[in-house]
Amino acid sequence: AVQQAHEQQWRETRYGRWQQEQQSEPGLGVALLRLALASLMHPRLAEDAPEGVSWLPTDVVGAVGEVASRVVGFCGVLAGHTGMVISAGFSPDGTNLVSASWDKTVRVWDVATGECVHTLQGHTSAVNSAGFSPDGTKLISASDDKTVRVWDVATGECVQTLQGHTDWVQSAGFSPDGTNLVSASDDTTVRVWDVATGACVQTLQGHTDRVYSAGFSPDGTNLVSASDDKTVRVWDVATGE
């Protein structure tokens, strides 16, 4: 009875719950989330391990990585950038990854093999963010060179360079329908761009300090922005208010 009580108490710890969760194979999204969380939680899991156990029975990251690799065929370290990597994300169909680096490049990676299929060069300073269009045919990147660039995924060519910001551009992203772009800059503004023409259709002013991120609502009618001025703002895309 004492042993059973001890085992029950152990199952209620973070360590115990983690072990039980590993008995069922998760989907790709859950596996990758656990991969990231496990690397951060390792010290806390170890604190809850049964008395006398100072190590986890299997490497936390390795165990989750093994599950993910069975799903996507590859899970490991993608090496190639020569500077800090600031952002990364999947393509809509999950077959590719994009990464943005302070080495001034954007890289596209094949998820199945882990190989770099494109190194996109053109920015003249650090690249702070990069992401795919909703249909996966284009990429957008934001840079300290004060520009936003649009790239063709198939060819790796830059098809548009959007100029207008007067300071570093921290983030950029597509609208849900892929017709517009939004960018956030240290110049305290948020800009909305027309993808077809490359023209800036809205300059949203109101923040009093650098703007770190901006993104569209699911229906594309609103924008949200986050700033160093300690505020979050919601904007109407049609009016810019």
JSON list of C-alpha atoms in Angstrom, two decimals:
[
{"chain": "A", "resi": 1, "resn": "ALA", "atom": "CA", "xyz": [0.00, 0.00, 0.00]},
{"chain": "A", "resi": 2, "resn": "VAL", "atom": "CA", "xyz": [2.86, 2.34, 0.82]},
{"chain": "A", "resi": 3, "resn": "GLN", "atom": "CA", "xyz": [4.50, 1.53, -2.51]},
{"chain": "A", "resi": 4, "resn": "GLN", "atom": "CA", "xyz": [1.26, 2.15, -4.39]},
{"chain": "A", "resi": 5, "resn": "ALA", "atom": "CA", "xyz": [0.78, 5.49, -2.63]},
{"chain": "A", "resi": 6, "resn": "HIS", "atom": "CA", "xyz": [4.34, 6.46, -3.51]},
{"chain": "A", "resi": 7, "resn": "GLU", "atom": "CA", "xyz": [3.78, 5.55, -7.17]},
{"chain": "A", "resi": 8, "resn": "GLN", "atom": "CA", "xyz": [0.54, 7.54, -7.29]},
{"chain": "A", "resi": 9, "resn": "GLN", "atom": "CA", "xyz": [2.25, 10.57, -5.78]},
{"chain": "A", "resi": 10, "resn": "TRP", "atom": "CA", "xyz": [5.04, 10.28, -8.32]},
{"chain": "A", "resi": 11, "resn": "ARG", "atom": "CA", "xyz": [2.57, 10.11, -11.24]},
{"chain": "A", "resi": 12, "resn": "GLU", "atom": "CA", "xyz": [1.19, 13.51, -10.20]},
{"chain": "A", "resi": 13, "resn": "THR", "atom": "CA", "xyz": [4.58, 15.22, -10.56]},
{"chain": "A", "resi": 14, "resn": "ARG", "atom": "CA", "xyz": [5.65, 16.93, -13.79]},
{"chain": "A", "resi": 15, "resn": "TYR", "atom": "CA", "xyz": [8.17, 14.15, -14.29]},
{"chain": "A", "resi": 16, "resn": "GLY", "atom": "CA", "xyz": [5.56, 11.43, -13.91]},
{"chain": "A", "resi": 17, "resn": "ARG", "atom": "CA", "xyz": [3.06, 13.11, -16.20]},
{"chain": "A", "resi": 18, "resn": "TRP", "atom": "CA", "xyz": [5.75, 13.63, -18.80]},
{"chain": "A", "resi": 19, "resn": "GLN", "atom": "CA", "xyz": [6.65, 9.93, -18.82]},
{"chain": "A", "resi": 20, "resn": "GLN", "atom": "CA", "xyz": [3.00, 8.91, -19.18]},
{"chain": "A", "resi": 21, "resn": "GLU", "atom": "CA", "xyz": [2.51, 11.31, -22.09]},
{"chain": "A", "resi": 22, "resn": "GLN", "atom": "CA", "xyz": [5.38, 9.73, -24.00]},
{"chain": "A", "resi": 23, "resn": "GLN", "atom": "CA", "xyz": [3.50, 6.41, -24.16]},
{"chain": "A", "resi": 24, "resn": "SER", "atom": "CA", "xyz": [1.21, 7.78, -26.88]},
{"chain": "A", "resi": 25, "resn": "GLU", "atom": "CA", "xyz": [2.71, 9.00, -30.14]},
{"chain": "A", "resi": 26, "resn": "PRO", "atom": "CA", "xyz": [1.67, 12.61, -30.85]},
{"chain": "A", "resi": 27, "resn": "GLY", "atom": "CA", "xyz": [1.09, 14.34, -34.15]},
{"chain": "A", "resi": 28, "resn": "LEU", "atom": "CA", "xyz": [3.79, 16.46, -35.75]},
{"chain": "A", "resi": 29, "resn": "GLY", "atom": "CA", "xyz": [2.65, 19.73, -34.21]},
{"chain": "A", "resi": 30, "resn": "VAL", "atom": "CA", "xyz": [2.51, 18.30, -30.70]},
{"chain": "A", "resi": 31, "resn": "ALA", "atom": "CA", "xyz": [5.83, 16.51, -31.13]},
{"chain": "A", "resi": 32, "resn": "LEU", "atom": "CA", "xyz": [7.61, 19.69, -32.21]},
{"chain": "A", "resi": 33, "resn": "LEU", "atom": "CA", "xyz": [6.01, 21.67, -29.41]},
{"chain": "A", "resi": 34, "resn": "ARG", "atom": "CA", "xyz": [7.17, 19.07, -26.89]},
{"chain": "A", "resi": 35, "resn": "LEU", "atom": "CA", "xyz": [10.64, 19.19, -28.43]},
{"chain": "A", "resi": 36, "resn": "ALA", "atom": "CA", "xyz": [10.89, 22.90, -27.71]},
{"chain": "A", "resi": 37, "resn": "LEU", "atom": "CA", "xyz": [9.24, 22.73, -24.29]},
{"chain": "A", "resi": 38, "resn": "ALA", "atom": "CA", "xyz": [11.22, 19.70, -23.17]},
{"chain": "A", "resi": 39, "resn": "SER", "atom": "CA", "xyz": [14.53, 21.45, -23.71]},
{"chain": "A", "resi": 40, "resn": "LEU", "atom": "CA", "xyz": [13.32, 24.30, -21.50]},
{"chain": "A", "resi": 41, "resn": "MET", "atom": "CA", "xyz": [11.66, 22.09, -18.87]},
{"chain": "A", "resi": 42, "resn": "HIS", "atom": "CA", "xyz": [14.48, 19.58, -18.42]},
{"chain": "A", "resi": 43, "resn": "PRO", "atom": "CA", "xyz": [15.75, 21.10, -15.13]},
{"chain": "A", "resi": 44, "resn": "ARG", "atom": "CA", "xyz": [12.22, 21.23, -13.70]},
{"chain": "A", "resi": 45, "resn": "LEU", "atom": "CA", "xyz": [11.49, 17.66, -14.71]},
{"chain": "A", "resi": 46, "resn": "ALA", "atom": "CA", "xyz": [14.70, 16.55, -13.07]},
{"chain": "A", "resi": 47, "resn": "GLU", "atom": "CA", "xyz": [13.68, 18.28, -9.84]},
{"chain": "A", "resi": 48, "resn": "ASP", "atom": "CA", "xyz": [10.55, 16.11, -9.69]},
{"chain": "A", "resi": 49, "resn": "ALA", "atom": "CA", "xyz": [12.29, 12.83, -10.46]},
{"chain": "A", "resi": 50, "resn": "PRO", "atom": "CA", "xyz": [11.93, 10.09, -7.82]},
{"chain": "A", "resi": 51, "resn": "GLU", "atom": "CA", "xyz": [14.43, 10.20, -4.97]},
{"chain": "A", "resi": 52, "resn": "GLY", "atom": "CA", "xyz": [17.81, 8.87, -6.00]},
{"chain": "A", "resi": 53, "resn": "VAL", "atom": "CA", "xyz": [17.22, 9.51, -9.72]},
{"chain": "A", "resi": 54, "resn": "SER", "atom": "CA", "xyz": [19.20, 12.48, -10.97]},
{"chain": "A", "resi": 55, "resn": "TRP", "atom": "CA", "xyz": [18.83, 11.76, -14.66]},
{"chain": "A", "resi": 56, "resn": "LEU", "atom": "CA", "xyz": [15.93, 11.17, -17.02]},
{"chain": "A", "resi": 57, "resn": "PRO", "atom": "CA", "xyz": [15.58, 7.56, -18.32]},
{"chain": "A", "resi": 58, "resn": "THR", "atom": "CA", "xyz": [15.88, 8.84, -21.87]},
{"chain": "A", "resi": 59, "resn": "ASP", "atom": "CA", "xyz": [17.15, 12.14, -23.16]},
{"chain": "A", "resi": 60, "resn": "VAL", "atom": "CA", "xyz": [14.12, 14.45, -23.23]},
{"chain": "A", "resi": 61, "resn": "VAL", "atom": "CA", "xyz": [14.93, 16.19, -26.47]},
{"chain": "A", "resi": 62, "resn": "GLY", "atom": "CA", "xyz": [16.10, 12.98, -28.11]},
{"chain": "A", "resi": 63, "resn": "ALA", "atom": "CA", "xyz": [12.93, 11.12, -27.19]},
{"chain": "A", "resi": 64, "resn": "VAL", "atom": "CA", "xyz": [10.64, 13.77, -28.64]},
{"chain": "A", "resi": 65, "resn": "GLY", "atom": "CA", "xyz": [12.92, 14.19, -31.63]},
{"chain": "A", "resi": 66, "resn": "GLU", "atom": "CA", "xyz": [12.65, 10.47, -32.35]},
{"chain": "A", "resi": 67, "resn": "VAL", "atom": "CA", "xyz": [8.87, 10.73, -32.48]},
{"chain": "A", "resi": 68, "resn": "ALA", "atom": "CA", "xyz": [9.03, 13.78, -34.75]},
{"chain": "A", "resi": 69, "resn": "SER", "atom": "CA", "xyz": [11.56, 12.13, -37.06]},
{"chain": "A", "resi": 70, "resn": "ARG", "atom": "CA", "xyz": [9.24, 9.16, -37.60]},
{"chain": "A", "resi": 71, "resn": "VAL", "atom": "CA", "xyz": [6.60, 11.62, -38.78]},
{"chain": "A", "resi": 72, "resn": "VAL", "atom": "CA", "xyz": [8.63, 13.97, -40.98]},
{"chain": "A", "resi": 73, "resn": "GLY", "atom": "CA", "xyz": [11.66, 11.79, -41.81]},
{"chain": "A", "resi": 74, "resn": "PHE", "atom": "CA", "xyz": [14.14, 14.25, -40.29]},
{"chain": "A", "resi": 75, "resn": "CYS", "atom": "CA", "xyz": [14.61, 15.96, -36.96]},
{"chain": "A", "resi": 76, "resn": "GLY", "atom": "CA", "xyz": [17.90, 17.50, -36.13]},
{"chain": "A", "resi": 77, "resn": "VAL", "atom": "CA", "xyz": [20.10, 20.54, -36.39]},
{"chain": "A", "resi": 78, "resn": "LEU", "atom": "CA", "xyz": [19.98, 22.63, -39.56]},
{"chain": "A", "resi": 79, "resn": "ALA", "atom": "CA", "xyz": [23.40, 24.21, -39.93]},
{"chain": "A", "resi": 80, "resn": "GLY", "atom": "CA", "xyz": [24.53, 26.74, -42.48]},
{"chain": "A", "resi": 81, "resn": "HIS", "atom": "CA", "xyz": [23.85, 30.24, -41.19]},
{"chain": "A", "resi": 82, "resn": "THR", "atom": "CA", "xyz": [26.93, 32.15, -40.06]},
{"chain": "A", "resi": 83, "resn": "GLY", "atom": "CA", "xyz": [25.10, 34.55, -37.73]},
{"chain": "A", "resi": 84, "resn": "MET", "atom": "CA", "xyz": [22.34, 34.49, -35.15]},
{"chain": "A", "resi": 85, "resn": "VAL", "atom": "CA", "xyz": [19.10, 32.95, -36.45]},
{"chain": "A", "resi": 86, "resn": "ILE", "atom": "CA", "xyz": [16.22, 35.20, -35.38]},
{"chain": "A", "resi": 87, "resn": "SER", "atom": "CA", "xyz": [13.14, 33.47, -36.78]},
{"chain": "A", "resi": 88, "resn": "ALA", "atom": "CA", "xyz": [12.02, 30.24, -38.43]},
{"chain": "A", "resi": 89, "resn": "GLY", "atom": "CA", "xyz": [8.75, 28.73, -39.60]},
{"chain": "A", "resi": 90, "resn": "PHE", "atom": "CA", "xyz": [7.08, 26.03, -41.68]},
{"chain": "A", "resi": 91, "resn": "SER", "atom": "CA", "xyz": [5.57, 26.36, -45.14]},
{"chain": "A", "resi": 92, "resn": "PRO", "atom": "CA", "xyz": [1.76, 25.91, -45.26]},
{"chain": "A", "resi": 93, "resn": "ASP", "atom": "CA", "xyz": [2.09, 22.32, -46.48]},
{"chain": "A", "resi": 94, "resn": "GLY", "atom": "CA", "xyz": [4.81, 21.49, -43.96]},
{"chain": "A", "resi": 95, "resn": "THR", "atom": "CA", "xyz": [7.37, 20.37, -46.55]},
{"chain": "A", "resi": 96, "resn": "ASN", "atom": "CA", "xyz": [9.76, 23.29, -46.15]},
{"chain": "A", "resi": 97, "resn": "LEU", "atom": "CA", "xyz": [11.14, 25.58, -43.46]},
{"chain": "A", "resi": 98, "resn": "VAL", "atom": "CA", "xyz": [12.34, 29.16, -43.70]},
{"chain": "A", "resi": 99, "resn": "SER", "atom": "CA", "xyz": [14.89, 30.82, -41.42]},
{"chain": "A", "resi": 100, "resn": "ALA", "atom": "CA", "xyz": [16.08, 34.41, -41.10]},
{"chain": "A", "resi": 101, "resn": "SER", "atom": "CA", "xyz": [19.51, 35.33, -39.82]},
{"chain": "A", "resi": 102, "resn": "TRP", "atom": "CA", "xyz": [21.72, 38.22, -38.87]},
{"chain": "A", "resi": 103, "resn": "ASP", "atom": "CA", "xyz": [24.13, 36.87, -41.50]},
{"chain": "A", "resi": 104, "resn": "LYS", "atom": "CA", "xyz": [21.92, 38.87, -43.97]},
{"chain": "A", "resi": 105, "resn": "THR", "atom": "CA", "xyz": [20.43, 35.75, -45.56]},
{"chain": "A", "resi": 106, "resn": "VAL", "atom": "CA", "xyz": [17.16, 33.84, -45.63]},
{"chain": "A", "resi": 107, "resn": "ARG", "atom": "CA", "xyz": [17.38, 30.07, -46.02]},
{"chain": "A", "resi": 108, "resn": "VAL", "atom": "CA", "xyz": [14.80, 27.57, -47.24]},
{"chain": "A", "resi": 109, "resn": "TRP", "atom": "CA", "xyz": [15.16, 24.01, -45.95]},
{"chain": "A", "resi": 110, "resn": "ASP", "atom": "CA", "xyz": [13.69, 20.68, -47.02]},
{"chain": "A", "resi": 111, "resn": "VAL", "atom": "CA", "xyz": [11.94, 19.18, -43.99]},
{"chain": "A", "resi": 112, "resn": "ALA", "atom": "CA", "xyz": [12.35, 15.56, -45.13]},
{"chain": "A", "resi": 113, "resn": "THR", "atom": "CA", "xyz": [16.12, 15.74, -45.64]},
{"chain": "A", "resi": 114, "resn": "GLY", "atom": "CA", "xyz": [17.23, 18.76, -43.62]},
{"chain": "A", "resi": 115, "resn": "GLU", "atom": "CA", "xyz": [19.02, 20.13, -46.69]},
{"chain": "A", "resi": 116, "resn": "CYS", "atom": "CA", "xyz": [19.17, 23.83, -47.54]},
{"chain": "A", "resi": 117, "resn": "VAL", "atom": "CA", "xyz": [17.46, 24.20, -50.93]},
{"chain": "A", "resi": 118, "resn": "HIS", "atom": "CA", "xyz": [17.81, 27.99, -51.26]},
{"chain": "A", "resi": 119, "resn": "THR", "atom": "CA", "xyz": [19.99, 30.67, -49.73]},
{"chain": "A", "resi": 120, "resn": "LEU", "atom": "CA", "xyz": [18.27, 33.98, -50.47]},
{"chain": "A", "resi": 121, "resn": "GLN", "atom": "CA", "xyz": [20.74, 36.84, -50.70]},
{"chain": "A", "resi": 122, "resn": "GLY", "atom": "CA", "xyz": [20.01, 40.51, -51.24]},
{"chain": "A", "resi": 123, "resn": "HIS", "atom": "CA", "xyz": [19.52, 42.14, -47.87]},
{"chain": "A", "resi": 124, "resn": "THR", "atom": "CA", "xyz": [22.45, 44.31, -46.85]},
{"chain": "A", "resi": 125, "resn": "SER", "atom": "CA", "xyz": [21.95, 43.98, -43.10]},
{"chain": "A", "resi": 126, "resn": "ALA", "atom": "CA", "xyz": [20.53, 41.59, -40.51]},
{"chain": "A", "resi": 127, "resn": "VAL", "atom": "CA", "xyz": [17.28, 39.81, -41.38]},
{"chain": "A", "resi": 128, "resn": "ASN", "atom": "CA", "xyz": [14.84, 39.82, -38.48]},
{"chain": "A", "resi": 129, "resn": "SER", "atom": "CA", "xyz": [11.93, 37.72, -39.75]},
{"chain": "A", "resi": 130, "resn": "ALA", "atom": "CA", "xyz": [10.81, 35.60, -42.67]},
{"chain": "A", "resi": 131, "resn": "GLY", "atom": "CA", "xyz": [7.64, 33.72, -43.51]},
{"chain": "A", "resi": 132, "resn": "PHE", "atom": "CA", "xyz": [5.68, 32.00, -46.26]},
{"chain": "A", "resi": 133, "resn": "SER", "atom": "CA", "xyz": [2.65, 33.31, -48.13]},
{"chain": "A", "resi": 134, "resn": "PRO", "atom": "CA", "xyz": [-0.63, 31.43, -47.50]},
{"chain": "A", "resi": 135, "resn": "ASP", "atom": "CA", "xyz": [-0.22, 29.46, -50.74]},
{"chain": "A", "resi": 136, "resn": "GLY", "atom": "CA", "xyz": [3.46, 28.72, -50.05]},
{"chain": "A", "resi": 137, "resn": "THR", "atom": "CA", "xyz": [4.72, 30.17, -53.35]},
{"chain": "A", "resi": 138, "resn": "LYS", "atom": "CA", "xyz": [6.30, 33.29, -51.90]},
{"chain": "A", "resi": 139, "resn": "LEU", "atom": "CA", "xyz": [8.40, 34.36, -48.95]},
{"chain": "A", "resi": 140, "resn": "ILE", "atom": "CA", "xyz": [8.60, 37.67, -47.16]},
{"chain": "A", "resi": 141, "resn": "SER", "atom": "CA", "xyz": [11.56, 38.96, -45.14]},
{"chain": "A", "resi": 142, "resn": "ALA", "atom": "CA", "xyz": [12.18, 42.03, -42.98]},
{"chain": "A", "resi": 143, "resn": "SER", "atom": "CA", "xyz": [15.60, 43.52, -42.42]},
{"chain": "A", "resi": 144, "resn": "ASP", "atom": "CA", "xyz": [17.69, 46.09, -40.60]},
{"chain": "A", "resi": 145, "resn": "ASP", "atom": "CA", "xyz": [18.43, 47.50, -44.08]},
{"chain": "A", "resi": 146, "resn": "LYS", "atom": "CA", "xyz": [14.97, 49.18, -43.75]},
{"chain": "A", "resi": 147, "resn": "THR", "atom": "CA", "xyz": [13.42, 47.07, -46.52]},
{"chain": "A", "resi": 148, "resn": "VAL", "atom": "CA", "xyz": [10.93, 44.25, -46.89]},
{"chain": "A", "resi": 149, "resn": "ARG", "atom": "CA", "xyz": [11.64, 41.73, -49.63]},
{"chain": "A", "resi": 150, "resn": "VAL", "atom": "CA", "xyz": [9.32, 39.30, -51.40]},
{"chain": "A", "resi": 151, "resn": "TRP", "atom": "CA", "xyz": [10.87, 36.14, -52.82]},
{"chain": "A", "resi": 152, "resn": "ASP", "atom": "CA", "xyz": [9.78, 33.43, -55.24]},
{"chain": "A", "resi": 153, "resn": "VAL", "atom": "CA", "xyz": [10.10, 30.12, -53.40]},
{"chain": "A", "resi": 154, "resn": "ALA", "atom": "CA", "xyz": [10.60, 28.04, -56.55]},
{"chain": "A", "resi": 155, "resn": "THR", "atom": "CA", "xyz": [13.47, 30.11, -57.97]},
{"chain": "A", "resi": 156, "resn": "GLY", "atom": "CA", "xyz": [14.87, 31.82, -54.87]},
{"chain": "A", "resi": 157, "resn": "GLU", "atom": "CA", "xyz": [14.72, 35.14, -56.70]},
{"chain": "A", "resi": 158, "resn": "CYS", "atom": "CA", "xyz": [13.72, 38.43, -55.09]},
{"chain": "A", "resi": 159, "resn": "VAL", "atom": "CA", "xyz": [10.62, 39.66, -56.93]},
{"chain": "A", "resi": 160, "resn": "GLN", "atom": "CA", "xyz": [9.97, 42.83, -54.92]},
{"chain": "A", "resi": 161, "resn": "THR", "atom": "CA", "xyz": [11.88, 45.16, -52.62]},
{"chain": "A", "resi": 162, "resn": "LEU", "atom": "CA", "xyz": [9.52, 47.31, -50.57]},
{"chain": "A", "resi": 163, "resn": "GLN", "atom": "CA", "xyz": [11.02, 50.61, -49.44]},
{"chain": "A", "resi": 164, "resn": "GLY", "atom": "CA", "xyz": [9.49, 53.27, -47.22]},
{"chain": "A", "resi": 165, "resn": "HIS", "atom": "CA", "xyz": [10.45, 52.54, -43.63]},
{"chain": "A", "resi": 166, "resn": "THR", "atom": "CA", "xyz": [13.09, 54.89, -42.24]},
{"chain": "A", "resi": 167, "resn": "ASP", "atom": "CA", "xyz": [14.52, 52.51, -39.63]},
{"chain": "A", "resi": 168, "resn": "TRP", "atom": "CA", "xyz": [15.02, 48.78, -39.03]},
{"chain": "A", "resi": 169, "resn": "VAL", "atom": "CA", "xyz": [12.10, 46.56, -40.02]},
{"chain": "A", "resi": 170, "resn": "GLN", "atom": "CA", "xyz": [11.49, 44.03, -37.26]},
{"chain": "A", "resi": 171, "resn": "SER", "atom": "CA", "xyz": [8.75, 41.84, -38.76]},
{"chain": "A", "resi": 172, "resn": "ALA", "atom": "CA", "xyz": [6.61, 41.32, -41.83]},
{"chain": "A", "resi": 173, "resn": "GLY", "atom": "CA", "xyz": [3.81, 38.97, -42.79]},
{"chain": "A", "resi": 174, "resn": "PHE", "atom": "CA", "xyz": [1.11, 38.20, -45.34]},
{"chain": "A", "resi": 175, "resn": "SER", "atom": "CA", "xyz": [-2.62, 38.79, -45.00]},
{"chain": "A", "resi": 176, "resn": "PRO", "atom": "CA", "xyz": [-4.76, 35.61, -44.89]},
{"chain": "A", "resi": 177, "resn": "ASP", "atom": "CA", "xyz": [-5.70, 35.95, -48.58]},
{"chain": "A", "resi": 178, "resn": "GLY", "atom": "CA", "xyz": [-2.12, 36.78, -49.59]},
{"chain": "A", "resi": 179, "resn": "THR", "atom": "CA", "xyz": [-3.01, 40.09, -51.27]},
{"chain": "A", "resi": 180, "resn": "ASN", "atom": "CA", "xyz": [-1.44, 42.38, -48.67]},
{"chain": "A", "resi": 181, "resn": "LEU", "atom": "CA", "xyz": [1.62, 42.52, -46.45]},
{"chain": "A", "resi": 182, "resn": "VAL", "atom": "CA", "xyz": [2.16, 44.18, -43.09]},
{"chain": "A", "resi": 183, "resn": "SER", "atom": "CA", "xyz": [5.49, 45.34, -41.68]},
{"chain": "A", "resi": 184, "resn": "ALA", "atom": "CA", "xyz": [6.56, 46.71, -38.29]},
{"chain": "A", "resi": 185, "resn": "SER", "atom": "CA", "xyz": [9.51, 49.00, -37.84]},
{"chain": "A", "resi": 186, "resn": "ASP", "atom": "CA", "xyz": [11.72, 50.82, -35.37]},
{"chain": "A", "resi": 187, "resn": "ASP", "atom": "CA", "xyz": [10.53, 54.03, -37.09]},
{"chain": "A", "resi": 188, "resn": "THR", "atom": "CA", "xyz": [7.38, 53.62, -34.87]},
{"chain": "A", "resi": 189, "resn": "THR", "atom": "CA", "xyz": [5.08, 52.86, -37.83]},
{"chain": "A", "resi": 190, "resn": "VAL", "atom": "CA", "xyz": [3.21, 49.88, -39.21]},
{"chain": "A", "resi": 191, "resn": "ARG", "atom": "CA", "xyz": [2.86, 49.73, -42.98]},
{"chain": "A", "resi": 192, "resn": "VAL", "atom": "CA", "xyz": [0.41, 47.83, -45.18]},
{"chain": "A", "resi": 193, "resn": "TRP", "atom": "CA", "xyz": [1.56, 46.94, -48.69]},
{"chain": "A", "resi": 194, "resn": "ASP", "atom": "CA", "xyz": [-0.19, 45.74, -51.84]},
{"chain": "A", "resi": 195, "resn": "VAL", "atom": "CA", "xyz": [1.48, 42.50, -52.96]},
{"chain": "A", "resi": 196, "resn": "ALA", "atom": "CA", "xyz": [0.61, 42.91, -56.64]},
{"chain": "A", "resi": 197, "resn": "THR", "atom": "CA", "xyz": [2.04, 46.41, -57.00]},
{"chain": "A", "resi": 198, "resn": "GLY", "atom": "CA", "xyz": [4.47, 46.70, -54.10]},
{"chain": "A", "resi": 199, "resn": "ALA", "atom": "CA", "xyz": [2.87, 50.01, -53.15]},
{"chain": "A", "resi": 200, "resn": "CYS", "atom": "CA", "xyz": [2.40, 51.09, -49.53]},
{"chain": "A", "resi": 201, "resn": "VAL", "atom": "CA", "xyz": [-1.35, 51.52, -49.10]},
{"chain": "A", "resi": 202, "resn": "GLN", "atom": "CA", "xyz": [-1.42, 52.44, -45.39]},
{"chain": "A", "resi": 203, "resn": "THR", "atom": "CA", "xyz": [1.07, 53.93, -42.93]},
{"chain": "A", "resi": 204, "resn": "LEU", "atom": "CA", "xyz": [-0.32, 53.38, -39.45]},
{"chain": "A", "resi": 205, "resn": "GLN", "atom": "CA", "xyz": [0.92, 55.96, -36.96]},
{"chain": "A", "resi": 206, "resn": "GLY", "atom": "CA", "xyz": [0.24, 56.12, -33.25]},
{"chain": "A", "resi": 207, "resn": "HIS", "atom": "CA", "xyz": [2.97, 54.15, -31.49]},
{"chain": "A", "resi": 208, "resn": "THR", "atom": "CA", "xyz": [5.53, 56.35, -29.76]},
{"chain": "A", "resi": 209, "resn": "ASP", "atom": "CA", "xyz": [8.42, 53.88, -29.85]},
{"chain": "A", "resi": 210, "resn": "ARG", "atom": "CA", "xyz": [9.75, 51.07, -32.04]},
{"chain": "A", "resi": 211, "resn": "VAL", "atom": "CA", "xyz": [7.22, 48.48, -33.22]},
{"chain": "A", "resi": 212, "resn": "TYR", "atom": "CA", "xyz": [8.41, 44.89, -32.93]},
{"chain": "A", "resi": 213, "resn": "SER", "atom": "CA", "xyz": [5.62, 42.91, -34.56]},
{"chain": "A", "resi": 214, "resn": "ALA", "atom": "CA", "xyz": [2.38, 43.24, -36.49]},
{"chain": "A", "resi": 215, "resn": "GLY", "atom": "CA", "xyz": [-0.08, 40.74, -37.94]},
{"chain": "A", "resi": 216, "resn": "PHE", "atom": "CA", "xyz": [-3.48, 40.35, -39.55]},
{"chain": "A", "resi": 217, "resn": "SER", "atom": "CA", "xyz": [-6.64, 39.01, -37.94]},
{"chain": "A", "resi": 218, "resn": "PRO", "atom": "CA", "xyz": [-7.94, 35.70, -39.41]},
{"chain": "A", "resi": 219, "resn": "ASP", "atom": "CA", "xyz": [-10.47, 37.55, -41.60]},
{"chain": "A", "resi": 220, "resn": "GLY", "atom": "CA", "xyz": [-7.91, 40.14, -42.70]},
{"chain": "A", "resi": 221, "resn": "THR", "atom": "CA", "xyz": [-9.97, 43.14, -41.58]},
{"chain": "A", "resi": 222, "resn": "ASN", "atom": "CA", "xyz": [-7.86, 44.12, -38.58]},
{"chain": "A", "resi": 223, "resn": "LEU", "atom": "CA", "xyz": [-4.21, 44.38, -37.64]},
{"chain": "A", "resi": 224, "resn": "VAL", "atom": "CA", "xyz": [-2.51, 44.07, -34.27]},
{"chain": "A", "resi": 225, "resn": "SER", "atom": "CA", "xyz": [0.85, 45.62, -33.39]},
{"chain": "A", "resi": 226, "resn": "ALA", "atom": "CA", "xyz": [3.19, 45.43, -30.40]},
{"chain": "A", "resi": 227, "resn": "SER", "atom": "CA", "xyz": [5.55, 48.21, -29.43]},
{"chain": "A", "resi": 228, "resn": "ASP", "atom": "CA", "xyz": [8.32, 49.26, -27.10]},
{"chain": "A", "resi": 229, "resn": "ASP", "atom": "CA", "xyz": [5.93, 51.99, -25.94]},
{"chain": "A", "resi": 230, "resn": "LYS", "atom": "CA", "xyz": [4.35, 49.27, -23.74]},
{"chain": "A", "resi": 231, "resn": "THR", "atom": "CA", "xyz": [1.12, 49.10, -25.75]},
{"chain": "A", "resi": 232, "resn": "VAL", "atom": "CA", "xyz": [-0.66, 46.78, -28.15]},
{"chain": "A", "resi": 233, "resn": "ARG", "atom": "CA", "xyz": [-2.77, 48.46, -30.83]},
{"chain": "A", "resi": 234, "resn": "VAL", "atom": "CA", "xyz": [-5.59, 47.10, -32.96]},
{"chain": "A", "resi": 235, "resn": "TRP", "atom": "CA", "xyz": [-6.11, 48.77, -36.34]},
{"chain": "A", "resi": 236, "resn": "ASP", "atom": "CA", "xyz": [-8.82, 48.79, -38.99]},
{"chain": "A", "resi": 237, "resn": "VAL", "atom": "CA", "xyz": [-7.17, 47.76, -42.25]},
{"chain": "A", "resi": 238, "resn": "ALA", "atom": "CA", "xyz": [-9.66, 49.60, -44.47]},
{"chain": "A", "resi": 239, "resn": "THR", "atom": "CA", "xyz": [-9.34, 52.96, -42.74]},
{"chain": "A", "resi": 240, "resn": "GLY", "atom": "CA", "xyz": [-5.92, 52.74, -41.10]},
{"chain": "A", "resi": 241, "resn": "GLU", "atom": "CA", "xyz": [-7.45, 53.95, -37.85]}
]
